[in-house]
Amino acid sequence: MGLLDGKVALIFGIANNRSIAWGITKAFADAGATIALSYAMESLERRVRPLAEEIGCDFMEECDVTDDAALDDVFKKVEERFGKIDILVHSVAFANRDDLGGRFVDISRDGFKMALDISAYSLIAMAKRAEPLMSDGGSIISLTYYAGEKVMPDYNVMAVAKASLQIMTKYLAKDLGPSKIRVNTISAGPIKTLAAAGIPGFKDLLRHFDHVAPLGEMITIEDVGNAALFLASDLSKMITGEIMHVDSGYNVLGLTATREEIQARE
Ligand code: NAP
């Protein structure tokens, strides 16, 4: 018996085998879920198809999450094929490189709108379409980062998108609770992926992370996948509106400089 036997999971945001969405997909498939995958654009198809085949998934749909008609189409096809959704995963983010790094005050209006539309509003757009397909209740999970809570170097516009996603998680949890739909977000520690490569200071962040995080280890997509499995399953059936940190404990720290770094200044 798998934890997700009989459940259908629709997962947005798979780009390649390094994507957090792939770690989540594998964990769900191993737990018995039926998987439906959505990817951003045609050029990703050749990377996503072999991954889908690896887990025996034959539902793959292209969808730009800023396009309402494209979202309608994906949800309609899922309904036609499976009749329901039990789990929805939002693992999508994008910002112009110009709005990552540099000065926060230089974020452009257009860049702000685009980053927030793709990385945050899309969760509302997906939840609205998922609700009628979750008639037996469900679990909605998104991915956030600590930069939405505290200032981290270079995240700039993406920090605003993540803060937005985090408060949206709470409002959606309140809104969808009566339909027994739970909404949670996972705050993952830094992982080397395509999206992360767009953050100018990301390499420095990675180098620093395991030296100071309480558990002293980097985060993997498997770690995030396992946490998502818990949030997707009935094991977490009374948990909603939460920001769950999967970050080696980094978020509990007040001081993140190492003793060596501090002593080097003396
Ligand atoms: P990733 O593999 O690059 O995944 C990001 C996905 O978002 C890609 O599939 C990307 O497609 C997709 N996307 C971008 N614009 C889109 C659009 N308009 N429509 C549909 N999809 C679109 O990187 P990842 O690190 O796994 O990111 C997944 C999530 O985890 C993001 O929300 C990210 O902020 C979050 N997160 C990442 C880290 C980290 O350190 N990696 C830490 C905490 C949270 P394209 O490749 O075509 O752009």
Short mmCIF file of C-alpha atoms and ligand atoms in Angstrom, two decimals:
data_model
loop_
_atom_site.label_atom_id
_atom_site.label_comp_id
_atom_site.label_asym_id
_atom_site.label_seq_id
_atom_site.Cartn_x
_atom_site.Cartn_y
_atom_site.Cartn_z
CA MET A 1 0.00 0.00 0.00
CA GLY A 2 1.41 3.37 -1.05
CA LEU A 3 0.58 6.58 0.85
CA LEU A 4 -0.90 8.07 -2.34
CA ASP A 5 -2.61 5.00 -3.84
CA GLY A 6 -5.69 6.07 -5.84
CA LYS A 7 -4.71 9.76 -5.81
CA VAL A 8 -4.17 11.95 -8.88
CA ALA A 9 -1.45 14.62 -8.72
CA LEU A 10 -1.15 17.50 -11.19
CA ILE A 11 2.36 18.95 -11.05
CA PHE A 12 3.43 22.25 -12.67
CA GLY A 13 7.08 23.31 -13.05
CA ILE A 14 9.14 20.41 -14.31
CA ALA A 15 12.02 21.56 -16.53
CA ASN A 16 14.60 18.78 -16.16
CA ASN A 17 15.90 16.12 -13.76
CA ARG A 18 17.28 18.79 -11.41
CA SER A 19 13.91 20.47 -10.94
CA ILE A 20 12.36 20.36 -7.48
CA ALA A 21 9.16 19.33 -9.30
CA TRP A 22 10.99 16.17 -10.43
CA GLY A 23 11.95 15.27 -6.83
CA ILE A 24 8.31 15.70 -5.88
CA THR A 25 7.07 13.75 -8.91
CA LYS A 26 9.32 10.79 -8.08
CA ALA A 27 8.26 10.72 -4.43
CA PHE A 28 4.57 10.83 -5.41
CA ALA A 29 4.95 8.17 -8.13
CA ASP A 30 6.82 5.87 -5.72
CA ALA A 31 3.95 6.31 -3.23
CA GLY A 32 1.41 5.12 -5.81
CA ALA A 33 0.00 8.41 -7.19
CA THR A 34 -1.13 8.80 -10.78
CA ILE A 35 0.86 11.73 -12.18
CA ALA A 36 -0.10 14.47 -14.64
CA LEU A 37 2.76 16.80 -15.62
CA SER A 38 2.77 20.32 -17.00
CA TYR A 39 5.81 22.14 -18.36
CA ALA A 40 6.30 25.73 -19.48
CA MET A 41 7.17 25.57 -23.16
CA GLU A 42 7.59 23.33 -26.16
CA SER A 43 11.40 23.32 -25.98
CA LEU A 44 11.25 21.51 -22.62
CA GLU A 45 9.27 18.59 -24.02
CA ARG A 46 12.33 16.60 -25.05
CA ARG A 47 13.71 16.81 -21.49
CA VAL A 48 10.43 16.12 -19.73
CA ARG A 49 9.24 13.19 -21.90
CA PRO A 50 11.96 10.71 -20.79
CA LEU A 51 11.30 11.64 -17.16
CA ALA A 52 7.57 11.04 -17.62
CA GLU A 53 8.33 7.69 -19.25
CA GLU A 54 10.58 6.73 -16.33
CA ILE A 55 7.58 6.86 -13.98
CA GLY A 56 5.03 5.49 -16.48
CA CYS A 57 3.26 8.86 -16.90
CA ASP A 58 1.65 9.59 -20.27
CA PHE A 59 -0.11 12.85 -19.38
CA MET A 60 2.13 15.80 -20.26
CA GLU A 61 0.76 19.21 -21.18
CA GLU A 62 2.53 22.42 -22.11
CA CYS A 63 1.20 25.46 -20.23
CA ASP A 64 2.39 29.04 -19.79
CA VAL A 65 0.85 29.83 -16.39
CA THR A 66 0.24 33.48 -17.36
CA ASP A 67 -2.20 32.32 -20.03
CA ASP A 68 -5.72 31.73 -18.63
CA ALA A 69 -6.84 29.83 -21.72
CA ALA A 70 -3.82 27.51 -21.47
CA LEU A 71 -4.59 26.86 -17.78
CA ASP A 72 -8.26 26.18 -18.61
CA ASP A 73 -7.12 23.70 -21.23
CA VAL A 74 -4.82 21.74 -18.88
CA PHE A 75 -7.45 21.46 -16.14
CA LYS A 76 -10.10 20.45 -18.69
CA LYS A 77 -7.84 17.73 -20.07
CA VAL A 78 -7.10 16.46 -16.55
CA GLU A 79 -10.81 16.34 -15.82
CA GLU A 80 -11.56 14.47 -19.04
CA ARG A 81 -8.80 11.98 -18.39
CA PHE A 82 -8.96 11.40 -14.62
CA GLY A 83 -12.25 12.98 -13.50
CA LYS A 84 -10.60 14.56 -10.43
CA ILE A 85 -7.45 15.95 -8.85
CA ASP A 86 -6.35 15.13 -5.30
CA ILE A 87 -3.02 16.95 -5.27
CA LEU A 88 -1.84 20.12 -7.03
CA VAL A 89 1.82 21.18 -7.03
CA HIS A 90 2.92 24.70 -8.00
CA SER A 91 6.70 24.66 -8.55
CA VAL A 92 6.97 27.63 -10.88
CA ALA A 93 8.95 30.87 -10.73
CA PHE A 94 10.46 33.38 -13.11
CA ALA A 95 11.89 36.91 -13.02
CA ASN A 96 13.93 39.03 -15.40
CA ARG A 97 17.62 38.80 -14.63
CA ASP A 98 17.68 42.61 -14.36
CA ASP A 99 15.34 42.43 -11.38
CA LEU A 100 17.53 39.94 -9.52
CA GLY A 101 20.69 41.41 -8.04
CA GLY A 102 21.54 45.09 -8.16
CA ARG A 103 19.60 47.56 -6.03
CA PHE A 104 16.10 46.71 -4.82
CA VAL A 105 14.92 50.25 -5.63
CA ASP A 106 15.76 49.66 -9.30
CA ILE A 107 13.13 46.93 -9.78
CA SER A 108 11.10 47.89 -12.86
CA ARG A 109 7.30 48.11 -12.88
CA ASP A 110 7.04 45.69 -15.81
CA GLY A 111 9.52 43.27 -14.23
CA PHE A 112 7.58 43.38 -10.96
CA LYS A 113 4.28 42.62 -12.72
CA MET A 114 5.76 39.75 -14.69
CA ALA A 115 7.58 38.10 -11.76
CA LEU A 116 4.52 38.36 -9.49
CA ASP A 117 2.17 37.14 -12.23
CA ILE A 118 4.22 34.02 -13.06
CA SER A 119 5.55 33.21 -9.61
CA ALA A 120 2.64 34.15 -7.33
CA TYR A 121 -0.70 34.98 -8.98
CA SER A 122 -0.53 31.69 -10.90
CA LEU A 123 -1.14 29.84 -7.60
CA ILE A 124 -4.52 31.58 -7.27
CA ALA A 125 -5.32 30.84 -10.91
CA MET A 126 -4.51 27.15 -10.39
CA ALA A 127 -6.34 26.84 -7.05
CA LYS A 128 -9.51 28.32 -8.58
CA ARG A 129 -9.46 25.74 -11.36
CA ALA A 130 -8.51 22.86 -9.05
CA GLU A 131 -11.30 23.43 -6.50
CA PRO A 132 -14.16 21.98 -8.58
CA LEU A 133 -12.00 18.93 -9.35
CA MET A 134 -11.22 18.34 -5.67
CA SER A 135 -14.72 17.34 -4.61
CA ASP A 136 -13.31 14.81 -2.08
CA GLY A 137 -10.92 17.43 -0.68
CA GLY A 138 -7.31 17.83 -1.70
CA SER A 139 -3.84 19.16 -1.04
CA ILE A 140 -2.25 22.15 -2.78
CA ILE A 141 1.49 22.64 -2.34
CA SER A 142 3.76 25.42 -3.59
CA LEU A 143 7.46 26.16 -3.27
CA THR A 144 8.83 29.21 -1.52
CA TYR A 145 12.17 30.47 -0.23
CA TYR A 146 13.40 32.14 2.97
CA ALA A 147 14.00 35.38 1.01
CA GLY A 148 10.25 35.94 1.32
CA GLU A 149 10.68 36.22 5.12
CA LYS A 150 14.09 37.84 5.59
CA VAL A 151 16.39 39.83 3.34
CA MET A 152 18.70 37.58 1.31
CA PRO A 153 21.26 38.91 -1.16
CA ASP A 154 20.07 39.46 -4.75
CA TYR A 155 16.56 37.92 -4.48
CA ASN A 156 14.92 41.35 -4.88
CA VAL A 157 11.75 40.94 -6.96
CA MET A 158 11.62 37.17 -6.30
CA ALA A 159 11.57 37.87 -2.55
CA VAL A 160 8.41 39.92 -3.07
CA ALA A 161 6.90 37.08 -5.12
CA LYS A 162 7.72 34.56 -2.37
CA ALA A 163 6.33 36.78 0.42
CA SER A 164 3.18 37.06 -1.66
CA LEU A 165 3.01 33.29 -2.17
CA GLN A 166 3.36 32.77 1.58
CA ILE A 167 0.50 35.05 2.58
CA MET A 168 -1.58 33.68 -0.28
CA THR A 169 -1.08 30.21 1.21
CA LYS A 170 -2.83 31.40 4.38
CA TYR A 171 -5.70 33.16 2.59
CA LEU A 172 -6.25 30.19 0.28
CA ALA A 173 -6.18 27.83 3.27
CA LYS A 174 -8.98 29.87 4.88
CA ASP A 175 -10.95 30.11 1.64
CA LEU A 176 -10.68 26.46 0.61
CA GLY A 177 -10.75 24.89 4.09
CA PRO A 178 -14.54 24.33 4.05
CA SER A 179 -14.04 22.27 0.86
CA LYS A 180 -11.45 20.19 2.78
CA ILE A 181 -8.73 21.47 0.48
CA ARG A 182 -5.48 22.06 2.34
CA VAL A 183 -2.96 24.64 1.12
CA ASN A 184 0.65 24.62 2.28
CA THR A 185 4.00 25.87 1.02
CA ILE A 186 7.45 24.34 1.36
CA SER A 187 10.32 26.73 2.01
CA ALA A 188 13.24 24.83 0.52
CA GLY A 189 16.90 25.54 1.23
CA PRO A 190 19.08 26.43 -1.79
CA ILE A 191 19.33 23.74 -4.49
CA LYS A 192 21.25 24.05 -7.77
CA THR A 193 18.52 24.22 -10.43
CA LEU A 194 17.86 26.26 -13.58
CA ALA A 195 15.74 28.81 -11.71
CA ALA A 196 18.37 29.19 -8.98
CA ALA A 197 21.08 29.81 -11.59
CA GLY A 198 19.32 33.11 -12.38
CA ILE A 199 20.17 34.53 -8.92
CA PRO A 200 23.55 36.29 -9.24
CA GLY A 201 24.90 35.45 -5.75
CA PHE A 202 23.49 31.92 -5.63
CA LYS A 203 26.88 30.15 -5.73
CA ASP A 204 28.04 32.07 -2.66
CA LEU A 205 24.81 31.18 -0.89
CA LEU A 206 25.35 27.48 -1.63
CA ARG A 207 28.96 27.60 -0.39
CA HIS A 208 27.90 29.24 2.86
CA PHE A 209 24.79 27.15 3.55
CA ASP A 210 26.00 23.81 4.92
CA HIS A 211 28.71 25.51 7.00
CA VAL A 212 26.10 27.31 9.09
CA ALA A 213 22.80 25.38 8.83
CA PRO A 214 22.14 23.44 12.07
CA LEU A 215 22.00 20.06 10.29
CA GLY A 216 25.17 20.90 8.35
CA GLU A 217 23.94 19.42 5.07
CA MET A 218 22.71 20.64 1.71
CA ILE A 219 19.09 20.11 0.69
CA THR A 220 18.26 17.72 -2.16
CA ILE A 221 15.22 17.48 -4.41
CA GLU A 222 14.55 14.13 -2.72
CA ASP A 223 14.32 15.87 0.68
CA VAL A 224 11.75 18.29 -0.73
CA GLY A 225 9.94 15.42 -2.45
CA ASN A 226 9.56 13.55 0.84
CA ALA A 227 8.23 16.63 2.64
CA ALA A 228 5.77 17.18 -0.21
CA LEU A 229 4.71 13.54 0.08
CA PHE A 230 3.82 14.14 3.73
CA LEU A 231 1.83 17.29 2.84
CA ALA A 232 0.08 15.50 -0.03
CA SER A 233 -0.91 12.48 2.05
CA ASP A 234 -3.53 11.99 4.74
CA LEU A 235 -0.70 11.96 7.32
CA SER A 236 -0.99 15.76 7.28
CA LYS A 237 -4.79 15.91 7.06
CA MET A 238 -5.16 18.56 9.79
CA ILE A 239 -2.33 20.78 8.50
CA THR A 240 -3.15 23.78 6.32
CA GLY A 241 -1.87 27.32 5.78
CA GLU A 242 1.66 26.31 6.85
CA ILE A 243 5.08 27.35 5.64
CA MET A 244 7.10 24.16 6.12
CA HIS A 245 10.86 24.77 6.11
CA VAL A 246 12.95 22.03 4.51
CA ASP A 247 16.21 23.86 4.97
CA SER A 248 18.52 21.97 7.32
CA GLY A 249 17.24 24.32 10.05
CA TYR A 250 18.74 27.48 8.48
CA ASN A 251 15.65 29.60 9.20
CA VAL A 252 16.01 29.33 12.99
CA LEU A 253 19.37 31.11 13.01
CA GLY A 254 19.73 34.70 14.17
CA LEU A 255 23.44 34.89 13.36
CA THR A 256 24.64 33.12 10.23
CA ALA A 257 28.31 34.13 10.19
CA THR A 258 30.63 31.29 11.27
CA ARG A 259 32.93 31.72 14.29
CA GLU A 260 35.91 31.64 11.88
CA GLU A 261 34.42 34.46 9.78
CA ILE A 262 33.89 36.59 12.90
CA GLN A 263 37.36 35.87 14.30
CA ALA A 264 38.97 36.67 10.94
CA ARG A 265 37.79 40.26 11.42
CA GLU A 266 39.65 40.71 14.73
P1 NAP B 1 13.36 24.97 -12.17
O1 NAP B 1 13.70 23.54 -12.39
O2 NAP B 1 13.96 25.97 -13.12
O3 NAP B 1 11.79 25.11 -12.10
C1 NAP B 1 11.11 26.35 -12.30
C2 NAP B 1 10.02 26.06 -13.28
O4 NAP B 1 9.16 27.20 -13.47
C3 NAP B 1 10.61 25.72 -14.66
O5 NAP B 1 10.00 24.53 -15.11
C4 NAP B 1 10.18 26.92 -15.46
O6 NAP B 1 10.12 26.69 -16.86
C5 NAP B 1 8.84 27.20 -14.85
N1 NAP B 1 8.26 28.43 -15.37
C6 NAP B 1 8.84 29.64 -15.50
N2 NAP B 1 8.00 30.49 -16.10
C7 NAP B 1 6.87 29.79 -16.37
C8 NAP B 1 5.62 30.10 -16.99
N3 NAP B 1 5.36 31.33 -17.45
N4 NAP B 1 4.70 29.12 -17.11
C9 NAP B 1 4.92 27.89 -16.64
N5 NAP B 1 6.07 27.53 -16.03
C10 NAP B 1 7.03 28.47 -15.91
O7 NAP B 1 13.85 25.44 -10.72
P2 NAP B 1 13.41 24.97 -9.25
O8 NAP B 1 14.48 25.48 -8.37
O9 NAP B 1 13.04 23.56 -9.24
O10 NAP B 1 12.13 25.88 -8.96
C11 NAP B 1 10.88 25.36 -8.55
C12 NAP B 1 10.29 26.21 -7.45
O11 NAP B 1 11.07 26.06 -6.28
C13 NAP B 1 10.26 27.70 -7.76
O12 NAP B 1 9.07 28.26 -7.22
C14 NAP B 1 11.46 28.21 -6.99
O13 NAP B 1 11.38 29.59 -6.67
C15 NAP B 1 11.34 27.34 -5.75
N6 NAP B 1 12.52 27.27 -4.90
C16 NAP B 1 13.74 26.95 -5.41
C17 NAP B 1 14.84 26.90 -4.57
C18 NAP B 1 16.21 26.57 -5.10
O14 NAP B 1 17.18 26.86 -4.44
N7 NAP B 1 16.31 25.96 -6.27
C19 NAP B 1 14.70 27.16 -3.20
C20 NAP B 1 13.44 27.46 -2.70
C21 NAP B 1 12.35 27.52 -3.55
P3 NAP B 1 11.34 27.31 -17.75
O15 NAP B 1 12.54 26.49 -17.45
O16 NAP B 1 10.85 27.19 -19.14
O17 NAP B 1 11.49 28.74 -17.33
#
